[in-house]
Coordinates of C-alpha atoms in Angstrom, one line a residue:
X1 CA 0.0 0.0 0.0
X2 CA 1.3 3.4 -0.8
X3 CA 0.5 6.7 -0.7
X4 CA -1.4 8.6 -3.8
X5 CA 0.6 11.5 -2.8
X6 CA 3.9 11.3 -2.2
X7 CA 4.3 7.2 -3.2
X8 CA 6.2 6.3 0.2
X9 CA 5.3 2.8 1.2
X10 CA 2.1 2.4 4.2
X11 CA 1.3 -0.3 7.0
X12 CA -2.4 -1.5 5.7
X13 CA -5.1 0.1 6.9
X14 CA -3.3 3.5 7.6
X15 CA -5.4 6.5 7.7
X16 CA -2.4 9.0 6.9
X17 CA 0.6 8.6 5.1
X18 CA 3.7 9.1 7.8
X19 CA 5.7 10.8 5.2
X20 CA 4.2 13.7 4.0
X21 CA 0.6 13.3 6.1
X22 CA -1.7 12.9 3.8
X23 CA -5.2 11.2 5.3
X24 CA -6.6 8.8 3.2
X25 CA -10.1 9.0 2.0
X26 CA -12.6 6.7 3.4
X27 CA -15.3 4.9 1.9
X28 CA -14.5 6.7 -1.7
X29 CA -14.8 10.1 -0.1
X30 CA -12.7 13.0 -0.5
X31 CA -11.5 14.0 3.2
X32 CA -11.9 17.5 3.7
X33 CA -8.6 19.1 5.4
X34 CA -8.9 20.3 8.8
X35 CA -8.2 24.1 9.7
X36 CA -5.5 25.3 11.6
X37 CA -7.5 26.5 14.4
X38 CA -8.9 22.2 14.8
X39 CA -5.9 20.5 13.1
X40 CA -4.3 20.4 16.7
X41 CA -0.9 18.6 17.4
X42 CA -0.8 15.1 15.0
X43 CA 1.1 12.5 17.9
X44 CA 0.6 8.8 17.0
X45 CA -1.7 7.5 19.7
X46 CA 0.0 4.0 19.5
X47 CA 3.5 5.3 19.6
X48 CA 4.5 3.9 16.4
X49 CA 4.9 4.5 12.5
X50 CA 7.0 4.8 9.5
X51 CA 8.4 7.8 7.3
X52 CA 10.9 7.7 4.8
X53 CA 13.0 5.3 4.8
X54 CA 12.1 3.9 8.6
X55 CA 10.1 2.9 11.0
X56 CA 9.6 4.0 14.4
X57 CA 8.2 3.2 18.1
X58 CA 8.4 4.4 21.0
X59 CA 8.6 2.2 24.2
X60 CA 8.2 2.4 28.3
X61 CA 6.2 5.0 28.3
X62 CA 5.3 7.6 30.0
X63 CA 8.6 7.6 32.6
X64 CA 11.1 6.1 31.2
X65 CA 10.4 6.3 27.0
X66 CA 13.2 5.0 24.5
X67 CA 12.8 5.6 21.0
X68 CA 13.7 3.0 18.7
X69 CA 13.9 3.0 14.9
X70 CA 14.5 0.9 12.3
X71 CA 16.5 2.4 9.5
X72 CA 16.5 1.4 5.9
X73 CA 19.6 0.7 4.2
X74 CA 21.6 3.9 3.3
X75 CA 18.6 5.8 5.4
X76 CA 18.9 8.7 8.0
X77 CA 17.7 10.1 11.0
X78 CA 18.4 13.1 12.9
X79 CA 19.2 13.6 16.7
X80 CA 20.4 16.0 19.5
X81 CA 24.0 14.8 20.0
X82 CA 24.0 12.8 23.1
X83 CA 20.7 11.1 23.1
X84 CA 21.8 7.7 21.1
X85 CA 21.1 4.8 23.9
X86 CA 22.1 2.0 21.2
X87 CA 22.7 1.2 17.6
X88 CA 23.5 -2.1 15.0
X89 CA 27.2 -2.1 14.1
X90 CA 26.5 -0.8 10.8
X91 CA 24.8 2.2 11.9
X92 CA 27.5 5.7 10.6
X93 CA 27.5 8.4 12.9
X94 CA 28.3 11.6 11.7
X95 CA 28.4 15.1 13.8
X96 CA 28.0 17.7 12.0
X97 CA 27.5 21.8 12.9
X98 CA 23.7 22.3 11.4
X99 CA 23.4 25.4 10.1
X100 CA 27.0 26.5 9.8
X101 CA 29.3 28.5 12.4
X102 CA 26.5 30.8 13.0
X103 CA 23.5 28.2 13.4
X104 CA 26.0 26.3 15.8
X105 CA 26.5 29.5 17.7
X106 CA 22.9 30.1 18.5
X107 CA 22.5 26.7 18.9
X108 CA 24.8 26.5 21.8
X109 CA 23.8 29.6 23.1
X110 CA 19.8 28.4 23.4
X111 CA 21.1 25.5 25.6
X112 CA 21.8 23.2 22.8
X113 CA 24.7 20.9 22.4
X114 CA 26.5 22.9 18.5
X115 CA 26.6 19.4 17.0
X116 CA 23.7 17.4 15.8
X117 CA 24.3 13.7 15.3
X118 CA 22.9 12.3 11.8
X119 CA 22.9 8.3 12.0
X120 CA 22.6 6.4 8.6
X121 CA 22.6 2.5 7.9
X122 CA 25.4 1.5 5.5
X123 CA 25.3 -1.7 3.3
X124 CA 22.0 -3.0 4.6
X125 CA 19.0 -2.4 7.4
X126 CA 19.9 -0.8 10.9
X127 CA 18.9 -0.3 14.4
X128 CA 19.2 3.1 16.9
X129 CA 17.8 3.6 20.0
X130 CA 17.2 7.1 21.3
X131 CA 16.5 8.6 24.9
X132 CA 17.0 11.9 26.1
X133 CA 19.0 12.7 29.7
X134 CA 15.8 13.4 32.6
X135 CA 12.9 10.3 33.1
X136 CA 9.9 11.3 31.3
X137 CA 8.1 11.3 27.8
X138 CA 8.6 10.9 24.1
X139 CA 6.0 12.3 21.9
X140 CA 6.4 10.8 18.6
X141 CA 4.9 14.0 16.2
X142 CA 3.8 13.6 12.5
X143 CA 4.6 17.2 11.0
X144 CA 2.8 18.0 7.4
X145 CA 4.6 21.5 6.6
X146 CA 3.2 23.4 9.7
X147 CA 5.7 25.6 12.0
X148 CA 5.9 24.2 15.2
X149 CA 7.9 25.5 18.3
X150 CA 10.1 23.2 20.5
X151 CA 11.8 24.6 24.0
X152 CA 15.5 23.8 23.2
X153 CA 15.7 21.2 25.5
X154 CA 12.8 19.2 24.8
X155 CA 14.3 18.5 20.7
X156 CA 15.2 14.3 20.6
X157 CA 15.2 13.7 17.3
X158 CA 13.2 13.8 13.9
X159 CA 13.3 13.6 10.1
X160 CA 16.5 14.4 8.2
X161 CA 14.8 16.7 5.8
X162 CA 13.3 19.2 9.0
X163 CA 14.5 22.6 9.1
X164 CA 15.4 23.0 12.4
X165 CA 16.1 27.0 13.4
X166 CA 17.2 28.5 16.5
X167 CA 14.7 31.7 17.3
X168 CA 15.4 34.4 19.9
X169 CA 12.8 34.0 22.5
X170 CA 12.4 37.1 24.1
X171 CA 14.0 39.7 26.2
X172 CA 12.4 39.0 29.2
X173 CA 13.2 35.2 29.3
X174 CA 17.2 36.1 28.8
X175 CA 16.7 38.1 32.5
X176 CA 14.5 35.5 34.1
X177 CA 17.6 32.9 33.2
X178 CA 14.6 30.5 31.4
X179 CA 15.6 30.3 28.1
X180 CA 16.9 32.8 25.6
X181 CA 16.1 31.0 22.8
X182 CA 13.5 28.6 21.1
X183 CA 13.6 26.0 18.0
X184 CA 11.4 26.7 15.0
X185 CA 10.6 23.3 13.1
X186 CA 9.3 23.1 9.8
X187 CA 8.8 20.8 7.2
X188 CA 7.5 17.3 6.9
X189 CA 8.3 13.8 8.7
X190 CA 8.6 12.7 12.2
X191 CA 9.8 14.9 15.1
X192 CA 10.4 13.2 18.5
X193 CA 9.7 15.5 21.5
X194 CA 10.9 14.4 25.0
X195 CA 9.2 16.0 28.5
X196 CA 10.6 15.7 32.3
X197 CA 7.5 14.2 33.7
X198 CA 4.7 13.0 31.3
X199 CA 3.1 15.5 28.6
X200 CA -0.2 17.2 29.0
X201 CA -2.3 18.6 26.0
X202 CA -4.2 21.8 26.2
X203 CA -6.3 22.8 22.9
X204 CA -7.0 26.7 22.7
X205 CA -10.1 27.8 20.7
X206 CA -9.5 31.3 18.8
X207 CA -8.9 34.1 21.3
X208 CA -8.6 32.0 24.1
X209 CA -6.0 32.9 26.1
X210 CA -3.8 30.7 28.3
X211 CA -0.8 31.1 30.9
X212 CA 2.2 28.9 31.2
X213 CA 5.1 28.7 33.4
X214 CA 8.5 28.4 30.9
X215 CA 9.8 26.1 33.2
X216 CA 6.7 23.2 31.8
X217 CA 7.0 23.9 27.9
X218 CA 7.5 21.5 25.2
X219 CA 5.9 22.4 22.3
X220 CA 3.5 24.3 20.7
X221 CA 1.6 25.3 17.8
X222 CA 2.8 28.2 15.0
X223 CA -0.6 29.6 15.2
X224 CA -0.5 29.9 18.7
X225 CA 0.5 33.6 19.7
X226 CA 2.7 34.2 22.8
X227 CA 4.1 36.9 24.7
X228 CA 6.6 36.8 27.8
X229 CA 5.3 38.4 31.4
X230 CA 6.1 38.0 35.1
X231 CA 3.8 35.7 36.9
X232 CA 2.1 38.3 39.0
X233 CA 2.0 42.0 38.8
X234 CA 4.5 43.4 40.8
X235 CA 8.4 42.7 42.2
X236 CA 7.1 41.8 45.7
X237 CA 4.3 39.3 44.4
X238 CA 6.3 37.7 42.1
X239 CA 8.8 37.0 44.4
X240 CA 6.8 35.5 46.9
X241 CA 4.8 33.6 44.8
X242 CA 7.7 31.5 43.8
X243 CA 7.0 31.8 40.2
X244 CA 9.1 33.6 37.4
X245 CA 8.5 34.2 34.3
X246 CA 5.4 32.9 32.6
X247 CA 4.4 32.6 28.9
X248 CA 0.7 33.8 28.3
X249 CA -0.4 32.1 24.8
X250 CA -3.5 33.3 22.7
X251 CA -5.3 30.8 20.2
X252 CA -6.0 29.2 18.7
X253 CA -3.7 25.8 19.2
X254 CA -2.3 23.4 21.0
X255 CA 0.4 23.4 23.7
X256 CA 2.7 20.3 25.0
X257 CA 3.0 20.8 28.7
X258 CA 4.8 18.6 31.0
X259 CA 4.1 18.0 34.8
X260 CA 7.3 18.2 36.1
X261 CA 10.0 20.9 36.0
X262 CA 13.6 20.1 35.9
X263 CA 15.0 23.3 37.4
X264 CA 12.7 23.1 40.1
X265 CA 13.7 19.3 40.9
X266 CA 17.5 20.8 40.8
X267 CA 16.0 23.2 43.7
X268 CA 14.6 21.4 45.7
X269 CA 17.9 18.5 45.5
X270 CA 20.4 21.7 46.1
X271 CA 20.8 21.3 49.8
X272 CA 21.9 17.5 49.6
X273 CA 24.1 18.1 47.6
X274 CA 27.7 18.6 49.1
X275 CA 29.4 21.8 48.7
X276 CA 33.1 22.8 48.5
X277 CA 34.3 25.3 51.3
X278 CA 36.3 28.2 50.6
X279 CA 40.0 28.5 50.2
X280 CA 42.2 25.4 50.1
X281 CA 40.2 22.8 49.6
X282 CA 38.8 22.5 53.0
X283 CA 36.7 19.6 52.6
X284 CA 32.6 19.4 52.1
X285 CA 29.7 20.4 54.2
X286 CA 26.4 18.5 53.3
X287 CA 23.6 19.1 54.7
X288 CA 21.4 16.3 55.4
X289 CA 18.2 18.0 56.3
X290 CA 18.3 16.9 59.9

C-alpha cells in the first residue's frame, strides 16, 4: 500500500501517510482538510509508525520512554547529540554543525549541544535507540509543513529533511535565566519531543488565552500567539509567589505541557548536595536535612 501522494510505502489500513501526512479518504470520499485552528498537534496514539526510509516506536512509556527505529539501508535520521542509547554495528554516525558556524553559535547559546548527530545505515538495514538525559516522555509528532515551536531542550530527534532554526525567545526570558532561545521546526516527517514528567495537552479555541510557566513547555503550535510576562503583577508578588517568568499564549492551538520541571527538581535536591568550602580545599559540608 502506498500513498497517492507522495508514493512512500504504508502499513495496511493507515489512515495518513507518515511521510508527508496525507489522510486517506474513506469509503470513496474525499476528506476535507482540517483548519488550523482544529488540526491540533498530530502524535501517533499508539506510539508507532513509518516515514521515509524507517520505522519508528516508542517504548516504556510515559517515565522512562526510548525511542527506537529501524532504518532502511543507506537511510537517516536526525538527533540531539548525546541522546543515542544504542545502535547495529553498521549504523555511521556523523556530527555535524547544522546550520554553519553561525547556526551552531545560536545553537549553543539556546542551551543546545553545537553538533547534531545524523545516524545512517550502511550496506544494509539498521537499528538506533534514542532517549533523552531526565525520566519522562517521548511524543512521537507527524509534522505536514506546519511551523511548530520546540523549548530547546525538549528537541530528541526527527526527520532528516526538518528545518530545524534557533529563534530568539524574548528579552524577558534572557533576564529571568529561562531560556533565551527557542527551536522553530518546519517541514514534513517525524519529530520526536521528549518532557521531564509525562506530557499534558491543552487545545485553545480562537482568542482563548492561556498562561504557562516556561519552566513546563514542550511544544506548541505556530498559530498559537505568545508573549513573555512575570507571573504576577509586581516585584514583591512575584517574588513570593515563587513563580518567574510565565508565557501567556492566545489561540488558537495546542500546547505540550509537561508535569514536572527540571530546574525546580534541581532546587529542591540543592541542599543534599555537598558543597566545597572556601579556600584550600577545606573539605565538604552537606547538609542532610536533619
Amino acid at each position: 500500500m502506498n500513498c497517492p501522494k507522495c508514493g512512500a510505502q504504508m502499513i495496511e489500513g493507515s489512515t495518513f501517510c507518515g511521510a508527508c501526512g496525507h489522510r486517506m479518504p474513506g469509503d470513496g470520499a474525499t476528506p476535507q482538510q482540517p483548519s488550523a485552528s482544529t488540526r491540533g498537534i498530530n502524535i501517533d496514539e499508539d506510539s508507532r509508525g513509518q516515514g521515509r526510509g524507517y520505522q519508528y516506536q516508542v517504548l516504556h512509556q510515559p517515565s522512562f520512554s526510548l525511542a527506537e527505529l529501524q532504518l532502511q539501508a543507506e537511510q537517516s535520521i536526525q538527533a540531539e547529540a548525546g541522546a543515542m542509547v544504542s545502535m547495529s554495528a553498521n549504523i555511521e554516525l556523523q556530527s555535524q554543525m547544522k546550520g554553519g558556524l553561525f547556526g551552531a553559535i545560536k545553537r549553543a547559546a539556546g542551551g543546545e549541544s553545537a553538533f547534531i548527530s545524523t545516524f545512517t545505515a550502511r550496506g544494509g538495514p539498521g537499528e538506533v535507540t534514542l532517549a533523552p538525559g531526565a525520566p519522562g516522555d517521548i511524543a512521537a509528532i507527524e509534522l505536514s509543513g506546519q511551523p511548530f515551536f520546540v523549548q530547546s531542550s525538549s528537541y530528541l530527534a526527527g526527520d532528516a529533511s526538518l528545518t530545524v532554526d534557533t529563534k530568539w525567545g524574548g528579552a524577558k526570558s534572557f533576564f529571568a535565566g529561562e531560556g533565551l532561545f527557542v527551536l522553530m521546526i518546519q517541514g514534513q516527517g517525524l519529530l520526536l519531543v521528549s518532557s521531564f514528567g509525562a506530557i499534558h495537552r491543552k487545545r485553545l479555541h480562537p482568542g482563548e488565552r492561556y498562561v504557562v510557566d516556561t519552566g513546563h513547555l514542550v511544544a506548541w503550535e505556530g498559530t498559537t500567539q505568545y508573549t513573555l510576562r512575570k507571573a504576577a503583577a509586581g516585584f514583591f508578588s512575584s517574588l513570593t509567589s515563587g513563580e518567574g517568568i510565565v508565557a501567556e499564549f492566545t489561540g488558537p492551538g495546542e500546547l505540550l505541557i509537561q508535569t514536572r520541571n527540571l530546574a525546580a527538581l534541581a532546587g529542591l535536591l540543592k541542599p543534599f548536595f555537598p558543597t566545597q568550602s572556601g579556600g584550600g580545599g577545606g573539605g565538604f559540608n552537606l547538609n542532610l536535612g536533619g
